[in-house]
Amino acid sequence: MRRFAVASVLCMLTFAVALQSKDKAGNNPIVGTWNCIAHGGENGDVPFTLYLQESDGELTGTVSAPQGDADLSSVTFRDNTLKIDIDTGDTDYSLTATYAEGKLAGEWSRDGQKQGTWEGKK
């Protein structure tokens, strides 16, 4: 009977720790899949998808667009501001956006020159 009680307590503690870890990972509103559109480019409006993950407090991700897919070179999210850099080898893209009410809205640049605006939602 005592073994059963100890085993039950250990199971409950393990479950509680797992829930706490999930809550910490789930607190970052920026993590997930974002359906986005960029305005102001040579080809008009361009849809793209951002896939943002967090592991050990570090944000990473990929972008998928009609022109192809790429890993994000850097991702930061502080004070409701998202900053993303993408180095495709030929071109450097930078995106900044403000997160508010579950949406992203901001500007993008190519090779250091402002090109237009963009927005996204999950």
PDB file of C-alpha atoms in Angstrom:
ATOM      1  CA  MET A   1       0.000   0.000   0.000  1.00  0.00           C
ATOM      2  CA  ARG A   2       2.844   2.363   0.867  1.00  0.00           C
ATOM      3  CA  ARG A   3       4.503   1.694  -2.509  1.00  0.00           C
ATOM      4  CA  PHE A   4       1.270   2.576  -4.260  1.00  0.00           C
ATOM      5  CA  ALA A   5       1.043   5.874  -2.352  1.00  0.00           C
ATOM      6  CA  VAL A   6       4.651   6.771  -3.169  1.00  0.00           C
ATOM      7  CA  ALA A   7       4.165   5.851  -6.827  1.00  0.00           C
ATOM      8  CA  SER A   8       1.001   7.964  -6.966  1.00  0.00           C
ATOM      9  CA  VAL A   9       2.774  10.986  -5.491  1.00  0.00           C
ATOM     10  CA  LEU A  10       5.671  10.606  -7.949  1.00  0.00           C
ATOM     11  CA  CYS A  11       3.245  10.404 -10.874  1.00  0.00           C
ATOM     12  CA  MET A  12       1.423  13.546  -9.712  1.00  0.00           C
ATOM     13  CA  LEU A  13       4.702  15.442  -9.310  1.00  0.00           C
ATOM     14  CA  THR A  14       5.860  14.394 -12.775  1.00  0.00           C
ATOM     15  CA  PHE A  15       2.541  15.514 -14.245  1.00  0.00           C
ATOM     16  CA  ALA A  16       2.728  18.866 -12.413  1.00  0.00           C
ATOM     17  CA  VAL A  17       6.261  19.528 -13.696  1.00  0.00           C
ATOM     18  CA  ALA A  18       5.195  18.639 -17.245  1.00  0.00           C
ATOM     19  CA  LEU A  19       2.253  21.040 -17.052  1.00  0.00           C
ATOM     20  CA  GLN A  20       4.442  23.813 -15.696  1.00  0.00           C
ATOM     21  CA  SER A  21       6.946  23.342 -18.539  1.00  0.00           C
ATOM     22  CA  LYS A  22       4.139  23.413 -21.083  1.00  0.00           C
ATOM     23  CA  ASP A  23       2.746  26.622 -19.591  1.00  0.00           C
ATOM     24  CA  LYS A  24       6.147  28.332 -19.772  1.00  0.00           C
ATOM     25  CA  ALA A  25       6.601  27.333 -23.411  1.00  0.00           C
ATOM     26  CA  GLY A  26       3.036  28.309 -24.245  1.00  0.00           C
ATOM     27  CA  ASN A  27       3.323  31.823 -22.801  1.00  0.00           C
ATOM     28  CA  ASN A  28       5.132  33.319 -25.793  1.00  0.00           C
ATOM     29  CA  PRO A  29       2.384  34.620 -28.099  1.00  0.00           C
ATOM     30  CA  ILE A  30       4.757  34.899 -31.045  1.00  0.00           C
ATOM     31  CA  VAL A  31       5.412  31.149 -31.308  1.00  0.00           C
ATOM     32  CA  GLY A  32       3.386  29.386 -33.984  1.00  0.00           C
ATOM     33  CA  THR A  33       2.403  29.640 -37.629  1.00  0.00           C
ATOM     34  CA  TRP A  34       1.726  33.098 -39.016  1.00  0.00           C
ATOM     35  CA  ASN A  35      -0.043  33.750 -42.324  1.00  0.00           C
ATOM     36  CA  CYS A  36       1.410  36.994 -43.630  1.00  0.00           C
ATOM     37  CA  ILE A  37       1.412  39.342 -46.582  1.00  0.00           C
ATOM     38  CA  ALA A  38       4.095  41.822 -47.657  1.00  0.00           C
ATOM     39  CA  HIS A  39       3.142  45.047 -49.435  1.00  0.00           C
ATOM     40  CA  GLY A  40       5.317  47.351 -51.513  1.00  0.00           C
ATOM     41  CA  GLY A  41       7.570  44.972 -53.383  1.00  0.00           C
ATOM     42  CA  GLU A  42       8.289  44.833 -57.110  1.00  0.00           C
ATOM     43  CA  ASN A  43       5.808  41.976 -57.517  1.00  0.00           C
ATOM     44  CA  GLY A  44       2.967  43.623 -55.610  1.00  0.00           C
ATOM     45  CA  ASP A  45       1.533  41.938 -52.537  1.00  0.00           C
ATOM     46  CA  VAL A  46       3.345  38.708 -51.667  1.00  0.00           C
ATOM     47  CA  PRO A  47       1.903  36.136 -49.256  1.00  0.00           C
ATOM     48  CA  PHE A  48       4.300  34.279 -46.983  1.00  0.00           C
ATOM     49  CA  THR A  49       4.164  32.047 -43.933  1.00  0.00           C
ATOM     50  CA  LEU A  50       6.332  32.377 -40.837  1.00  0.00           C
ATOM     51  CA  TYR A  51       6.940  29.318 -38.674  1.00  0.00           C
ATOM     52  CA  LEU A  52       8.294  30.459 -35.305  1.00  0.00           C
ATOM     53  CA  GLN A  53       9.520  28.089 -32.574  1.00  0.00           C
ATOM     54  CA  GLU A  54      11.056  28.577 -29.154  1.00  0.00           C
ATOM     55  CA  SER A  55      13.488  26.199 -27.489  1.00  0.00           C
ATOM     56  CA  ASP A  56      15.318  26.957 -24.250  1.00  0.00           C
ATOM     57  CA  GLY A  57      14.283  30.609 -24.525  1.00  0.00           C
ATOM     58  CA  GLU A  58      15.696  31.013 -28.039  1.00  0.00           C
ATOM     59  CA  LEU A  59      13.466  31.846 -31.003  1.00  0.00           C
ATOM     60  CA  THR A  60      14.105  30.223 -34.370  1.00  0.00           C
ATOM     61  CA  GLY A  61      12.065  29.684 -37.475  1.00  0.00           C
ATOM     62  CA  THR A  62      11.593  29.466 -41.193  1.00  0.00           C
ATOM     63  CA  VAL A  63       9.758  31.442 -43.836  1.00  0.00           C
ATOM     64  CA  SER A  64       7.888  29.988 -46.786  1.00  0.00           C
ATOM     65  CA  ALA A  65       7.038  32.177 -49.787  1.00  0.00           C
ATOM     66  CA  PRO A  66       6.263  31.655 -53.484  1.00  0.00           C
ATOM     67  CA  GLN A  67       9.948  32.413 -54.186  1.00  0.00           C
ATOM     68  CA  GLY A  68      11.082  29.607 -51.874  1.00  0.00           C
ATOM     69  CA  ASP A  69      11.762  28.696 -48.259  1.00  0.00           C
ATOM     70  CA  ALA A  70      14.521  29.954 -45.963  1.00  0.00           C
ATOM     71  CA  ASP A  71      15.706  29.650 -42.395  1.00  0.00           C
ATOM     72  CA  LEU A  72      15.487  32.805 -40.317  1.00  0.00           C
ATOM     73  CA  SER A  73      18.989  34.102 -39.524  1.00  0.00           C
ATOM     74  CA  SER A  74      17.848  35.757 -36.305  1.00  0.00           C
ATOM     75  CA  VAL A  75      14.595  36.258 -34.416  1.00  0.00           C
ATOM     76  CA  THR A  76      13.972  38.421 -31.363  1.00  0.00           C
ATOM     77  CA  PHE A  77      10.768  39.354 -29.570  1.00  0.00           C
ATOM     78  CA  ARG A  78      10.935  41.955 -26.817  1.00  0.00           C
ATOM     79  CA  ASP A  79       8.395  44.478 -25.551  1.00  0.00           C
ATOM     80  CA  ASN A  80       5.866  43.297 -28.169  1.00  0.00           C
ATOM     81  CA  THR A  81       8.336  44.013 -30.993  1.00  0.00           C
ATOM     82  CA  LEU A  82       9.353  41.227 -33.376  1.00  0.00           C
ATOM     83  CA  LYS A  83      12.598  41.533 -35.343  1.00  0.00           C
ATOM     84  CA  ILE A  84      13.568  39.011 -38.010  1.00  0.00           C
ATOM     85  CA  ASP A  85      16.607  38.810 -40.288  1.00  0.00           C
ATOM     86  CA  ILE A  86      16.749  36.512 -43.307  1.00  0.00           C
ATOM     87  CA  ASP A  87      19.957  36.009 -45.282  1.00  0.00           C
ATOM     88  CA  THR A  88      19.204  34.185 -48.529  1.00  0.00           C
ATOM     89  CA  GLY A  89      22.793  34.333 -49.762  1.00  0.00           C
ATOM     90  CA  ASP A  90      21.921  36.833 -52.493  1.00  0.00           C
ATOM     91  CA  THR A  91      19.745  39.201 -50.490  1.00  0.00           C
ATOM     92  CA  ASP A  92      19.310  40.237 -46.860  1.00  0.00           C
ATOM     93  CA  TYR A  93      15.776  40.865 -45.633  1.00  0.00           C
ATOM     94  CA  SER A  94      14.804  42.475 -42.337  1.00  0.00           C
ATOM     95  CA  LEU A  95      11.321  42.512 -40.884  1.00  0.00           C
ATOM     96  CA  THR A  96      10.127  44.406 -37.830  1.00  0.00           C
ATOM     97  CA  ALA A  97       6.621  44.340 -36.436  1.00  0.00           C
ATOM     98  CA  THR A  98       4.572  45.214 -33.417  1.00  0.00           C
ATOM     99  CA  TYR A  99       2.465  42.479 -31.848  1.00  0.00           C
ATOM    100  CA  ALA A 100      -0.992  43.673 -30.725  1.00  0.00           C
ATOM    101  CA  GLU A 101      -4.322  41.901 -30.275  1.00  0.00           C
ATOM    102  CA  GLY A 102      -2.985  38.675 -31.770  1.00  0.00           C
ATOM    103  CA  LYS A 103      -1.681  40.310 -34.960  1.00  0.00           C
ATOM    104  CA  LEU A 104       1.636  41.511 -36.356  1.00  0.00           C
ATOM    105  CA  ALA A 105       2.079  44.729 -38.349  1.00  0.00           C
ATOM    106  CA  GLY A 106       5.301  46.378 -39.417  1.00  0.00           C
ATOM    107  CA  GLU A 107       7.852  47.164 -42.108  1.00  0.00           C
ATOM    108  CA  TRP A 108      10.304  45.173 -44.188  1.00  0.00           C
ATOM    109  CA  SER A 109      13.534  46.068 -45.933  1.00  0.00           C
ATOM    110  CA  ARG A 110      15.806  44.479 -48.511  1.00  0.00           C
ATOM    111  CA  ASP A 111      19.566  44.996 -48.332  1.00  0.00           C
ATOM    112  CA  GLY A 112      19.069  47.802 -45.818  1.00  0.00           C
ATOM    113  CA  GLN A 113      16.560  49.755 -47.929  1.00  0.00           C
ATOM    114  CA  LYS A 114      12.959  50.077 -46.744  1.00  0.00           C
ATOM    115  CA  GLN A 115      10.624  48.380 -49.192  1.00  0.00           C
ATOM    116  CA  GLY A 116       7.175  48.346 -47.645  1.00  0.00           C
ATOM    117  CA  THR A 117       4.902  47.065 -44.924  1.00  0.00           C
ATOM    118  CA  TRP A 118       3.706  43.650 -43.851  1.00  0.00           C
ATOM    119  CA  GLU A 119       1.166  42.080 -41.548  1.00  0.00           C
ATOM    120  CA  GLY A 120       0.405  38.652 -40.191  1.00  0.00           C
ATOM    121  CA  LYS A 121      -2.060  36.667 -38.141  1.00  0.00           C
ATOM    122  CA  LYS A 122      -2.175  33.143 -36.779  1.00  0.00           C
TER     123      LYS A 122
END
